[in-house]
Structures are given as C-alpha cells and as structure tokens.
C-alpha cells in the first residue's frame, strides 16, 4: 500500500477527531460561553450540515485543481477554522467556525477518497478505502477520548489547538509525498462528465444503502452514554472505556470489510447489515443486562464499520467516469444518515419509550437497509443479463464481449475457408462448379473481406493458366463468391 494512503488516513484521523469530540466537550463549552447544553449541541448539527453541503459543492469547485493542492488547501482552511474556534469570544463565532471547518473537511474527504483509489489497481478499491476509513475509526478509539481528557485538564479550547496542530502535520506530510500537478497522460476532468456519471439509478440506490447502514450504526452510538448509565447501570467513570470498546470493534470491522469489499461487495453488505440489525434488536431487549450490553457494544462497532469499505468503494464501480463527484455525494449520504437517525432516536426518547428505544430505531433502519441492499442486488443482476443502461450500471465487460464475438466470426470464416479442398500439386485453388441458384455470401468482418479480395486477385491470375474453363452455369468471378473466401 502506498505511503500516501496512510497519510490520507492521518488527515481523516485529525479532522474526524474534531467531528466527534464535541460530544465530550458540550458541558464545558456551554458553561464557558454562557449557553444551554442543547444550544451547544447545535454545534454538532452545524458540522453535519456543513459536511452534507460541502462535499459535492467543493468537489465540483476544485475538480480541475491538482489533488495535492486541493487537499492541502482544504486542510489549511480547516486549521484556520479551528484556530478561530479556539479563540472564539462567543457562541456565534464558534458556530461559524464549525460550519467552515465542516465544509473544508467534506472537501478533503471527497478528494482524499478519489486520490486513494487512483493510487492502487482497480481490484484494491475496497482495501485502500478501508485504510483511509481506518483514520475515522481511530478517531473514535483514540482521538475522541484524548480530546476529552485534554479538555478536562486544560480546557476545551486546548482540544481545538491539538486538532489544528495534528492537521498541520498531516498537510506537511502530504506536501512531501503526493506528486504536484496532474499525472501525465490523464484526461482533464470535466464537470459535465462528472455530473452525467451520476445519472444511474443503481448509483442512487447505493447512496441510499450508505445513508441507512451508517444511520443504523450511529443512532445507538449517539445515545450510548445515557443508555449505559441509566439503563444498564454502568458507573459514569467507565463510559469512556466502553465507548473505546465500540471503536475497537469498528477497527476490527473496517479491516474485515476491506478484505471482502472487492471480492463480494453485496454479500458483505448483506451479512454486515444483517448482523447490525440483529445486534441492535438484541441490545433493545437486553439493555438492562450490563454484561450483554457491553459485549453488544463491541458487536455494534464491528458490524457498523464492516460495511463502510463496501459502500465507499462500490460507488466507484457504478460510476467510474465520475471519480471525484461520486464519493463526494456518498460523503453527503453518510452525514444525512448521521443527522436523521439520531433525530428519530431523540423523538422516541421524548415520546417516553426510554433510552433503549434508540436501539429499536437502529434495528428498523438496518432492516430497511437490508431491503435496499436486495434492491441493489436485483439491479446488478439485471445489468449483468441485459444492457448496462437497464440497471444504470456501466458494464465494463461489454467491449470484451463484442470483441470476442468479432473474433469468433473471423474464426468461423477462416474455418470455412480451410475446409475447401485444394490441389496438392498446385498452389492454385481447386475448381468448383456453382449451380445456377443465387449464392448469397455470409456477412464478414471488414478485415476478412479485404483478405478475401486480395486472395481472389492472386488466385485469378493463377487460375488463368492451371484451371479448366468454367462451365456454362458458373457465376461471374466475384471475390465474394470465390472459393478462397
């Protein structure tokens, strides 16, 4: 795996830490800025909205910018947003800084995915995206707890400074490793071609799978801390440990998913989504048992992140002519899931169903994701049987099939010519009596016709010496009817 892929993962780790760490900083931010905790919680929603809008918009805006330039520029904007947030005198400035940081992070994620895929062979898309996605998983395992501990000892602003410093380090490493400019011989990106690549039904079904599977994974995690303390009876001091256990499960899951994403994408989606749905339902039923709940937290992380490499790599296969815009829209789909399902979970809690009800929301969303995955499988089978346009999938095997059919036609024509008896004592073609009924020659490829014409000319000159005169019923000499053809 190229070193640049791991450095892209480092960039995702730094910025992903900022995305999730606010859940542990909300009480301090609210107290410092004089706002309520729900108002402080809007900072998380602002980041998600920025991700949804920023990914496709900035992917298009920087389409013709060299990827190294775009990546580093996004990181510098992200750093500026965090410096502004660390120095924010009030809530308004901090809110604006979160939106700007999210826009930059969204653009970085989209271009990073396209860059990573371009560095490896086509058969390794899932594996390379799992490596890049590991940066986000490590953010939940290491980055978020580290940011929480740092804020507890030195204030929440210190966590912002730490993220900014790590992002600067990532930007410098990408400057040193990624090549400047565009690769020689590559086609200049086209906004029209990228947008046209989105016009495939199967691609939007895949986006829906992304939204639902990640939404099913994140809804329970969003309310895991109160579920553990209020329902399962876990002491509050142990909550960060169990949250890290979820991250460890995610690390195992994204590694396993990366191994099977290219070989069996739909099967991996079905197995991972089915296990996630089952684990969510079991958690809703057994949330009062601490031991079972802790074990299921690990399973939730594993199954939720196992499908991540598949939903990221499959969109490249469905629309290979839009390598930048396609993953950008997929990033938006991730964040729509992050916004919608926790909102549904909050509604069930407000309705009086308790914290365990969010696991039922996860199970229902996972079941819906399985249904959409089955729909995607139907579209794929239809595309394999018929024209690619029927399913909206680019059929990369079509040129191979056409060329194989053409070669088969040439082979049959050659075999037909070889079966004509020849005079062993002469290089000329043996005479043939042609009946009076019309002879319609079979259609031949252009290359075969040219060969026949040349052969006919040669044989004609020889036959004038060695062949007997044609019968009264013979047809006029024509390359299409000549024995050599």
PDB file of N, CA and C in Angstrom, residues 366-453:
ATOM      1  N   UNK A 366     -31.739  -0.682  10.073  1.00  0.00           N
ATOM      2  CA  UNK A 366     -30.932  -1.753   9.497  1.00  0.00           C
ATOM      3  C   UNK A 366     -31.758  -2.688   8.626  1.00  0.00           C
ATOM      4  N   UNK A 367     -32.991  -2.999   9.062  1.00  0.00           N
ATOM      5  CA  UNK A 367     -33.855  -3.848   8.247  1.00  0.00           C
ATOM      6  C   UNK A 367     -34.194  -3.167   6.921  1.00  0.00           C
ATOM      7  N   UNK A 368     -34.433  -1.866   6.972  1.00  0.00           N
ATOM      8  CA  UNK A 368     -34.696  -1.132   5.740  1.00  0.00           C
ATOM      9  C   UNK A 368     -33.466  -1.123   4.835  1.00  0.00           C
ATOM     10  N   UNK A 369     -32.279  -1.026   5.439  1.00  0.00           N
ATOM     11  CA  UNK A 369     -31.035  -1.079   4.661  1.00  0.00           C
ATOM     12  C   UNK A 369     -30.885  -2.429   3.968  1.00  0.00           C
ATOM     13  N   UNK A 370     -31.284  -3.512   4.637  1.00  0.00           N
ATOM     14  CA  UNK A 370     -31.216  -4.838   4.015  1.00  0.00           C
ATOM     15  C   UNK A 370     -32.144  -4.925   2.807  1.00  0.00           C
ATOM     16  N   UNK A 371     -33.341  -4.332   2.929  1.00  0.00           N
ATOM     17  CA  UNK A 371     -34.272  -4.345   1.801  1.00  0.00           C
ATOM     18  C   UNK A 371     -33.701  -3.581   0.609  1.00  0.00           C
ATOM     19  N   UNK A 372     -33.068  -2.444   0.870  1.00  0.00           N
ATOM     20  CA  UNK A 372     -32.479  -1.662  -0.216  1.00  0.00           C
ATOM     21  C   UNK A 372     -31.273  -2.392  -0.804  1.00  0.00           C
ATOM     22  N   UNK A 373     -30.525  -3.113   0.022  1.00  0.00           N
ATOM     23  CA  UNK A 373     -29.410  -3.922  -0.485  1.00  0.00           C
ATOM     24  C   UNK A 373     -29.913  -5.001  -1.433  1.00  0.00           C
ATOM     25  N   UNK A 374     -31.054  -5.619  -1.101  1.00  0.00           N
ATOM     26  CA  UNK A 374     -31.648  -6.603  -2.004  1.00  0.00           C
ATOM     27  C   UNK A 374     -32.056  -5.953  -3.321  1.00  0.00           C
ATOM     28  N   UNK A 375     -32.565  -4.746  -3.249  1.00  0.00           N
ATOM     29  CA  UNK A 375     -32.909  -3.996  -4.459  1.00  0.00           C
ATOM     30  C   UNK A 375     -31.659  -3.774  -5.309  1.00  0.00           C
ATOM     31  N   UNK A 376     -30.558  -3.398  -4.656  1.00  0.00           N
ATOM     32  CA  UNK A 376     -29.300  -3.193  -5.383  1.00  0.00           C
ATOM     33  C   UNK A 376     -28.836  -4.483  -6.055  1.00  0.00           C
ATOM     34  N   UNK A 377     -29.045  -5.615  -5.386  1.00  0.00           N
ATOM     35  CA  UNK A 377     -28.654  -6.896  -5.985  1.00  0.00           C
ATOM     36  C   UNK A 377     -29.486  -7.207  -7.219  1.00  0.00           C
ATOM     37  N   UNK A 378     -30.786  -6.886  -7.174  1.00  0.00           N
ATOM     38  CA  UNK A 378     -31.650  -7.101  -8.335  1.00  0.00           C
ATOM     39  C   UNK A 378     -31.181  -6.254  -9.512  1.00  0.00           C
ATOM     40  N   UNK A 379     -30.866  -4.992  -9.251  1.00  0.00           N
ATOM     41  CA  UNK A 379     -30.386  -4.114 -10.312  1.00  0.00           C
ATOM     42  C   UNK A 379     -29.082  -4.630 -10.905  1.00  0.00           C
ATOM     43  N   UNK A 380     -28.211  -5.154 -10.061  1.00  0.00           N
ATOM     44  CA  UNK A 380     -26.941  -5.660 -10.562  1.00  0.00           C
ATOM     45  C   UNK A 380     -27.146  -6.890 -11.442  1.00  0.00           C
ATOM     46  N   UNK A 381     -28.015  -7.805 -11.022  1.00  0.00           N
ATOM     47  CA  UNK A 381     -28.281  -8.994 -11.846  1.00  0.00           C
ATOM     48  C   UNK A 381     -28.933  -8.608 -13.167  1.00  0.00           C
ATOM     49  N   UNK A 382     -29.836  -7.635 -13.130  1.00  0.00           N
ATOM     50  CA  UNK A 382     -30.478  -7.178 -14.360  1.00  0.00           C
ATOM     51  C   UNK A 382     -29.446  -6.562 -15.297  1.00  0.00           C
ATOM     52  N   UNK A 383     -28.499  -5.827 -14.736  1.00  0.00           N
ATOM     53  CA  UNK A 383     -27.451  -5.230 -15.551  1.00  0.00           C
ATOM     54  C   UNK A 383     -26.533  -6.258 -16.158  1.00  0.00           C
ATOM     55  N   UNK A 384     -26.309  -7.384 -15.444  1.00  0.00           N
ATOM     56  CA  UNK A 384     -25.450  -8.438 -15.982  1.00  0.00           C
ATOM     57  C   UNK A 384     -26.138  -9.203 -17.102  1.00  0.00           C
ATOM     58  N   UNK A 385     -27.484  -9.306 -17.047  1.00  0.00           N
ATOM     59  CA  UNK A 385     -28.218 -10.039 -18.082  1.00  0.00           C
ATOM     60  C   UNK A 385     -28.460  -9.205 -19.326  1.00  0.00           C
ATOM     61  N   UNK A 386     -28.721  -7.896 -19.140  1.00  0.00           N
ATOM     62  CA  UNK A 386     -29.088  -7.052 -20.262  1.00  0.00           C
ATOM     63  C   UNK A 386     -28.140  -5.903 -20.426  1.00  0.00           C
ATOM     64  N   UNK A 387     -28.550  -4.904 -21.225  1.00  0.00           N
ATOM     65  CA  UNK A 387     -27.719  -3.721 -21.427  1.00  0.00           C
ATOM     66  C   UNK A 387     -27.458  -3.013 -20.117  1.00  0.00           C
ATOM     67  N   UNK A 388     -26.304  -2.365 -20.046  1.00  0.00           N
ATOM     68  CA  UNK A 388     -25.929  -1.689 -18.813  1.00  0.00           C
ATOM     69  C   UNK A 388     -26.911  -0.595 -18.468  1.00  0.00           C
ATOM     70  N   UNK A 389     -27.519   0.036 -19.466  1.00  0.00           N
ATOM     71  CA  UNK A 389     -28.424   1.131 -19.200  1.00  0.00           C
ATOM     72  C   UNK A 389     -29.674   0.697 -18.471  1.00  0.00           C
ATOM     73  N   UNK A 390     -30.052  -0.605 -18.558  1.00  0.00           N
ATOM     74  CA  UNK A 390     -31.253  -1.060 -17.877  1.00  0.00           C
ATOM     75  C   UNK A 390     -31.128  -0.884 -16.380  1.00  0.00           C
ATOM     76  N   UNK A 391     -29.933  -1.114 -15.858  1.00  0.00           N
ATOM     77  CA  UNK A 391     -29.731  -1.011 -14.421  1.00  0.00           C
ATOM     78  C   UNK A 391     -28.973   0.216 -14.029  1.00  0.00           C
ATOM     79  N   UNK A 392     -28.549   0.971 -14.987  1.00  0.00           N
ATOM     80  CA  UNK A 392     -27.793   2.165 -14.669  1.00  0.00           C
ATOM     81  C   UNK A 392     -26.380   1.876 -14.255  1.00  0.00           C
ATOM     82  N   UNK A 393     -25.871   0.697 -14.587  1.00  0.00           N
ATOM     83  CA  UNK A 393     -24.511   0.331 -14.216  1.00  0.00           C
ATOM     84  C   UNK A 393     -23.668   0.258 -15.463  1.00  0.00           C
ATOM     85  N   UNK A 394     -22.492   0.839 -15.429  1.00  0.00           N
ATOM     86  CA  UNK A 394     -21.572   0.761 -16.563  1.00  0.00           C
ATOM     87  C   UNK A 394     -21.038  -0.653 -16.657  1.00  0.00           C
ATOM     88  N   UNK A 395     -21.334  -1.352 -17.755  1.00  0.00           N
ATOM     89  CA  UNK A 395     -20.899  -2.736 -17.933  1.00  0.00           C
ATOM     90  C   UNK A 395     -19.537  -2.743 -18.589  1.00  0.00           C
ATOM     91  N   UNK A 396     -18.519  -2.907 -17.765  1.00  0.00           N
ATOM     92  CA  UNK A 396     -17.159  -2.858 -18.283  1.00  0.00           C
ATOM     93  C   UNK A 396     -16.824  -4.072 -19.119  1.00  0.00           C
ATOM     94  N   UNK A 397     -17.640  -5.130 -19.027  1.00  0.00           N
ATOM     95  CA  UNK A 397     -17.339  -6.335 -19.801  1.00  0.00           C
ATOM     96  C   UNK A 397     -17.873  -6.268 -21.213  1.00  0.00           C
ATOM     97  N   UNK A 398     -18.699  -5.276 -21.545  1.00  0.00           N
ATOM     98  CA  UNK A 398     -19.332  -5.213 -22.865  1.00  0.00           C
ATOM     99  C   UNK A 398     -18.323  -5.165 -23.998  1.00  0.00           C
ATOM    100  N   UNK A 399     -17.284  -4.299 -23.942  1.00  0.00           N
ATOM    101  CA  UNK A 399     -16.308  -4.292 -25.025  1.00  0.00           C
ATOM    102  C   UNK A 399     -15.641  -5.636 -25.222  1.00  0.00           C
ATOM    103  N   UNK A 400     -15.384  -6.324 -24.108  1.00  0.00           N
ATOM    104  CA  UNK A 400     -14.752  -7.642 -24.211  1.00  0.00           C
ATOM    105  C   UNK A 400     -15.674  -8.614 -24.921  1.00  0.00           C
ATOM    106  N   UNK A 401     -16.982  -8.556 -24.597  1.00  0.00           N
ATOM    107  CA  UNK A 401     -17.927  -9.465 -25.242  1.00  0.00           C
ATOM    108  C   UNK A 401     -18.003  -9.188 -26.723  1.00  0.00           C
ATOM    109  N   UNK A 402     -18.059  -7.903 -27.102  1.00  0.00           N
ATOM    110  CA  UNK A 402     -18.150  -7.561 -28.510  1.00  0.00           C
ATOM    111  C   UNK A 402     -16.909  -8.012 -29.273  1.00  0.00           C
ATOM    112  N   UNK A 403     -15.730  -7.772 -28.687  1.00  0.00           N
ATOM    113  CA  UNK A 403     -14.508  -8.166 -29.380  1.00  0.00           C
ATOM    114  C   UNK A 403     -14.409  -9.679 -29.492  1.00  0.00           C
ATOM    115  N   UNK A 404     -14.898 -10.395 -28.445  1.00  0.00           N
ATOM    116  CA  UNK A 404     -14.880 -11.846 -28.502  1.00  0.00           C
ATOM    117  C   UNK A 404     -15.800 -12.358 -29.598  1.00  0.00           C
ATOM    118  N   UNK A 405     -16.992 -11.745 -29.724  1.00  0.00           N
ATOM    119  CA  UNK A 405     -17.918 -12.151 -30.776  1.00  0.00           C
ATOM    120  C   UNK A 405     -17.323 -11.905 -32.146  1.00  0.00           C
ATOM    121  N   UNK A 406     -16.619 -10.773 -32.310  1.00  0.00           N
ATOM    122  CA  UNK A 406     -15.997 -10.458 -33.588  1.00  0.00           C
ATOM    123  C   UNK A 406     -14.923 -11.467 -33.937  1.00  0.00           C
ATOM    124  N   UNK A 407     -14.112 -11.825 -32.926  1.00  0.00           N
ATOM    125  CA  UNK A 407     -13.064 -12.808 -33.168  1.00  0.00           C
ATOM    126  C   UNK A 407     -13.670 -14.168 -33.525  1.00  0.00           C
ATOM    127  N   UNK A 408     -14.801 -14.490 -32.886  1.00  0.00           N
ATOM    128  CA  UNK A 408     -15.440 -15.772 -33.184  1.00  0.00           C
ATOM    129  C   UNK A 408     -15.928 -15.817 -34.620  1.00  0.00           C
ATOM    130  N   UNK A 409     -16.482 -14.697 -35.118  1.00  0.00           N
ATOM    131  CA  UNK A 409     -16.951 -14.648 -36.501  1.00  0.00           C
ATOM    132  C   UNK A 409     -15.794 -14.843 -37.469  1.00  0.00           C
ATOM    133  N   UNK A 410     -14.665 -14.189 -37.197  1.00  0.00           N
ATOM    134  CA  UNK A 410     -13.490 -14.340 -38.059  1.00  0.00           C
ATOM    135  C   UNK A 410     -13.003 -15.777 -38.043  1.00  0.00           C
ATOM    136  N   UNK A 411     -13.030 -16.393 -36.832  1.00  0.00           N
ATOM    137  CA  UNK A 411     -12.557 -17.773 -36.727  1.00  0.00           C
ATOM    138  C   UNK A 411     -13.436 -18.708 -37.535  1.00  0.00           C
ATOM    139  N   UNK A 412     -14.770 -18.483 -37.489  1.00  0.00           N
ATOM    140  CA  UNK A 412     -15.662 -19.345 -38.261  1.00  0.00           C
ATOM    141  C   UNK A 412     -15.415 -19.200 -39.757  1.00  0.00           C
ATOM    142  N   UNK A 413     -15.184 -17.947 -40.199  1.00  0.00           N
ATOM    143  CA  UNK A 413     -14.911 -17.728 -41.621  1.00  0.00           C
ATOM    144  C   UNK A 413     -13.618 -18.415 -42.042  1.00  0.00           C
ATOM    145  N   UNK A 414     -12.605 -18.329 -41.188  1.00  0.00           N
ATOM    146  CA  UNK A 414     -11.331 -18.979 -41.501  1.00  0.00           C
ATOM    147  C   UNK A 414     -11.491 -20.490 -41.585  1.00  0.00           C
ATOM    148  N   UNK A 415     -12.291 -21.046 -40.641  1.00  0.00           N
ATOM    149  CA  UNK A 415     -12.509 -22.491 -40.653  1.00  0.00           C
ATOM    150  C   UNK A 415     -13.234 -22.927 -41.913  1.00  0.00           C
ATOM    151  N   UNK A 416     -14.177 -22.096 -42.380  1.00  0.00           N
ATOM    152  CA  UNK A 416     -14.908 -22.410 -43.604  1.00  0.00           C
ATOM    153  C   UNK A 416     -13.975 -22.434 -44.800  1.00  0.00           C
ATOM    154  N   UNK A 417     -13.052 -21.473 -44.869  1.00  0.00           N
ATOM    155  CA  UNK A 417     -12.105 -21.433 -45.978  1.00  0.00           C
ATOM    156  C   UNK A 417     -11.168 -22.632 -45.951  1.00  0.00           C
ATOM    157  N   UNK A 418     -10.768 -23.003 -44.731  1.00  0.00           N
ATOM    158  CA  UNK A 418      -9.819 -24.118 -44.617  1.00  0.00           C
ATOM    159  C   UNK A 418     -10.422 -25.434 -45.063  1.00  0.00           C
ATOM    160  N   UNK A 419     -11.770 -25.549 -45.013  1.00  0.00           N
ATOM    161  CA  UNK A 419     -12.412 -26.809 -45.361  1.00  0.00           C
ATOM    162  C   UNK A 419     -12.525 -27.024 -46.865  1.00  0.00           C
ATOM    163  N   UNK A 420     -12.240 -26.007 -47.672  1.00  0.00           N
ATOM    164  CA  UNK A 420     -12.324 -26.136 -49.131  1.00  0.00           C
ATOM    165  C   UNK A 420     -11.146 -26.978 -49.624  1.00  0.00           C
ATOM    166  N   UNK A 421     -11.355 -28.049 -50.404  1.00  0.00           N
ATOM    167  CA  UNK A 421     -10.243 -28.910 -50.862  1.00  0.00           C
ATOM    168  C   UNK A 421      -9.335 -28.169 -51.817  1.00  0.00           C
ATOM    169  N   UNK A 422      -8.042 -28.403 -51.671  1.00  0.00           N
ATOM    170  CA  UNK A 422      -7.054 -27.789 -52.524  1.00  0.00           C
ATOM    171  C   UNK A 422      -6.286 -28.882 -53.275  1.00  0.00           C
ATOM    172  N   UNK A 423      -5.778 -28.549 -54.459  1.00  0.00           N
ATOM    173  CA  UNK A 423      -4.970 -29.466 -55.254  1.00  0.00           C
ATOM    174  C   UNK A 423      -3.588 -29.553 -54.640  1.00  0.00           C
ATOM    175  N   UNK A 424      -3.213 -30.764 -54.202  1.00  0.00           N
ATOM    176  CA  UNK A 424      -1.919 -30.900 -53.534  1.00  0.00           C
ATOM    177  C   UNK A 424      -0.759 -30.630 -54.462  1.00  0.00           C
ATOM    178  N   UNK A 425      -0.984 -30.671 -55.760  1.00  0.00           N
ATOM    179  CA  UNK A 425       0.128 -30.451 -56.667  1.00  0.00           C
ATOM    180  C   UNK A 425       0.241 -29.039 -57.162  1.00  0.00           C
ATOM    181  N   UNK A 426      -0.610 -28.227 -56.774  1.00  0.00           N
ATOM    182  CA  UNK A 426      -0.574 -26.859 -57.279  1.00  0.00           C
ATOM    183  C   UNK A 426      -0.991 -25.924 -56.203  1.00  0.00           C
ATOM    184  N   UNK A 427      -0.453 -24.705 -56.249  1.00  0.00           N
ATOM    185  CA  UNK A 427      -0.831 -23.677 -55.285  1.00  0.00           C
ATOM    186  C   UNK A 427      -2.144 -23.036 -55.628  1.00  0.00           C
ATOM    187  N   UNK A 428      -2.700 -23.380 -56.826  1.00  0.00           N
ATOM    188  CA  UNK A 428      -3.969 -22.777 -57.200  1.00  0.00           C
ATOM    189  C   UNK A 428      -5.109 -23.457 -56.470  1.00  0.00           C
ATOM    190  N   UNK A 429      -6.248 -22.807 -56.458  1.00  0.00           N
ATOM    191  CA  UNK A 429      -7.428 -23.324 -55.770  1.00  0.00           C
ATOM    192  C   UNK A 429      -8.147 -24.278 -56.692  1.00  0.00           C
ATOM    193  N   UNK A 430      -8.627 -25.398 -56.159  1.00  0.00           N
ATOM    194  CA  UNK A 430      -9.319 -26.394 -56.987  1.00  0.00           C
ATOM    195  C   UNK A 430     -10.588 -25.808 -57.554  1.00  0.00           C
ATOM    196  N   UNK A 431     -10.915 -26.173 -58.833  1.00  0.00           N
ATOM    197  CA  UNK A 431     -12.120 -25.612 -59.449  1.00  0.00           C
ATOM    198  C   UNK A 431     -13.375 -26.078 -58.738  1.00  0.00           C
ATOM    199  N   UNK A 432     -14.411 -25.272 -58.809  1.00  0.00           N
ATOM    200  CA  UNK A 432     -15.667 -25.594 -58.147  1.00  0.00           C
ATOM    201  C   UNK A 432     -16.812 -25.279 -59.083  1.00  0.00           C
ATOM    202  N   UNK A 433     -17.741 -26.176 -59.195  1.00  0.00           N
ATOM    203  CA  UNK A 433     -18.924 -25.952 -60.026  1.00  0.00           C
ATOM    204  C   UNK A 433     -19.990 -25.288 -59.195  1.00  0.00           C
ATOM    205  N   UNK A 434     -20.514 -24.195 -59.671  1.00  0.00           N
ATOM    206  CA  UNK A 434     -21.523 -23.424 -58.940  1.00  0.00           C
ATOM    207  C   UNK A 434     -22.845 -23.590 -59.639  1.00  0.00           C
ATOM    208  N   UNK A 435     -23.853 -23.956 -58.945  1.00  0.00           N
ATOM    209  CA  UNK A 435     -25.179 -24.126 -59.521  1.00  0.00           C
ATOM    210  C   UNK A 435     -25.762 -22.793 -59.904  1.00  0.00           C
ATOM    211  N   UNK A 436     -26.870 -22.858 -60.622  1.00  0.00           N
ATOM    212  CA  UNK A 436     -27.451 -21.631 -61.147  1.00  0.00           C
ATOM    213  C   UNK A 436     -28.197 -20.823 -60.112  1.00  0.00           C
ATOM    214  N   UNK A 437     -28.487 -21.394 -58.935  1.00  0.00           N
ATOM    215  CA  UNK A 437     -29.206 -20.586 -57.963  1.00  0.00           C
ATOM    216  C   UNK A 437     -28.261 -19.558 -57.364  1.00  0.00           C
ATOM    217  N   UNK A 438     -28.858 -18.466 -56.964  1.00  0.00           N
ATOM    218  CA  UNK A 438     -28.066 -17.339 -56.445  1.00  0.00           C
ATOM    219  C   UNK A 438     -27.362 -17.749 -55.166  1.00  0.00           C
ATOM    220  N   UNK A 439     -26.131 -17.302 -55.051  1.00  0.00           N
ATOM    221  CA  UNK A 439     -25.343 -17.559 -53.852  1.00  0.00           C
ATOM    222  C   UNK A 439     -25.185 -16.256 -53.095  1.00  0.00           C
ATOM    223  N   UNK A 440     -25.677 -16.237 -51.872  1.00  0.00           N
ATOM    224  CA  UNK A 440     -25.568 -15.031 -51.038  1.00  0.00           C
ATOM    225  C   UNK A 440     -24.470 -15.263 -50.024  1.00  0.00           C
ATOM    226  N   UNK A 441     -23.382 -14.555 -50.145  1.00  0.00           N
ATOM    227  CA  UNK A 441     -22.258 -14.791 -49.212  1.00  0.00           C
ATOM    228  C   UNK A 441     -22.619 -14.321 -47.811  1.00  0.00           C
ATOM    229  N   UNK A 442     -22.108 -14.988 -46.809  1.00  0.00           N
ATOM    230  CA  UNK A 442     -22.362 -14.546 -45.423  1.00  0.00           C
ATOM    231  C   UNK A 442     -21.623 -13.253 -45.146  1.00  0.00           C
ATOM    232  N   UNK A 443     -22.190 -12.497 -44.186  1.00  0.00           N
ATOM    233  CA  UNK A 443     -21.531 -11.236 -43.797  1.00  0.00           C
ATOM    234  C   UNK A 443     -20.212 -11.541 -43.133  1.00  0.00           C
ATOM    235  N   UNK A 444     -19.198 -10.762 -43.505  1.00  0.00           N
ATOM    236  CA  UNK A 444     -17.869 -10.965 -42.945  1.00  0.00           C
ATOM    237  C   UNK A 444     -17.338  -9.668 -42.396  1.00  0.00           C
ATOM    238  N   UNK A 445     -16.489  -9.743 -41.376  1.00  0.00           N
ATOM    239  CA  UNK A 445     -15.827  -8.520 -40.907  1.00  0.00           C
ATOM    240  C   UNK A 445     -15.025  -7.887 -42.029  1.00  0.00           C
ATOM    241  N   UNK A 446     -14.811  -6.581 -41.897  1.00  0.00           N
ATOM    242  CA  UNK A 446     -14.106  -5.831 -42.941  1.00  0.00           C
ATOM    243  C   UNK A 446     -12.720  -6.401 -43.202  1.00  0.00           C
ATOM    244  N   UNK A 447     -12.034  -6.781 -42.116  1.00  0.00           N
ATOM    245  CA  UNK A 447     -10.676  -7.289 -42.290  1.00  0.00           C
ATOM    246  C   UNK A 447     -10.677  -8.579 -43.100  1.00  0.00           C
ATOM    247  N   UNK A 448     -11.698  -9.456 -42.877  1.00  0.00           N
ATOM    248  CA  UNK A 448     -11.780 -10.703 -43.608  1.00  0.00           C
ATOM    249  C   UNK A 448     -12.087 -10.459 -45.065  1.00  0.00           C
ATOM    250  N   UNK A 449     -12.988  -9.489 -45.366  1.00  0.00           N
ATOM    251  CA  UNK A 449     -13.329  -9.164 -46.742  1.00  0.00           C
ATOM    252  C   UNK A 449     -12.111  -8.684 -47.504  1.00  0.00           C
ATOM    253  N   UNK A 450     -11.307  -7.862 -46.856  1.00  0.00           N
ATOM    254  CA  UNK A 450     -10.102  -7.356 -47.519  1.00  0.00           C
ATOM    255  C   UNK A 450      -9.160  -8.494 -47.855  1.00  0.00           C
ATOM    256  N   UNK A 451      -9.044  -9.451 -46.930  1.00  0.00           N
ATOM    257  CA  UNK A 451      -8.170 -10.596 -47.167  1.00  0.00           C
ATOM    258  C   UNK A 451      -8.673 -11.427 -48.327  1.00  0.00           C
ATOM    259  N   UNK A 452     -10.005 -11.589 -48.366  1.00  0.00           N
ATOM    260  CA  UNK A 452     -10.589 -12.374 -49.443  1.00  0.00           C
ATOM    261  C   UNK A 452     -10.367 -11.712 -50.782  1.00  0.00           C
ATOM    262  N   UNK A 453     -10.504 -10.400 -50.825  1.00  0.00           N
ATOM    263  CA  UNK A 453     -10.317  -9.685 -52.082  1.00  0.00           C
ATOM    264  C   UNK A 453      -8.901  -9.862 -52.600  1.00  0.00           C
TER     265      UNK A 453
END
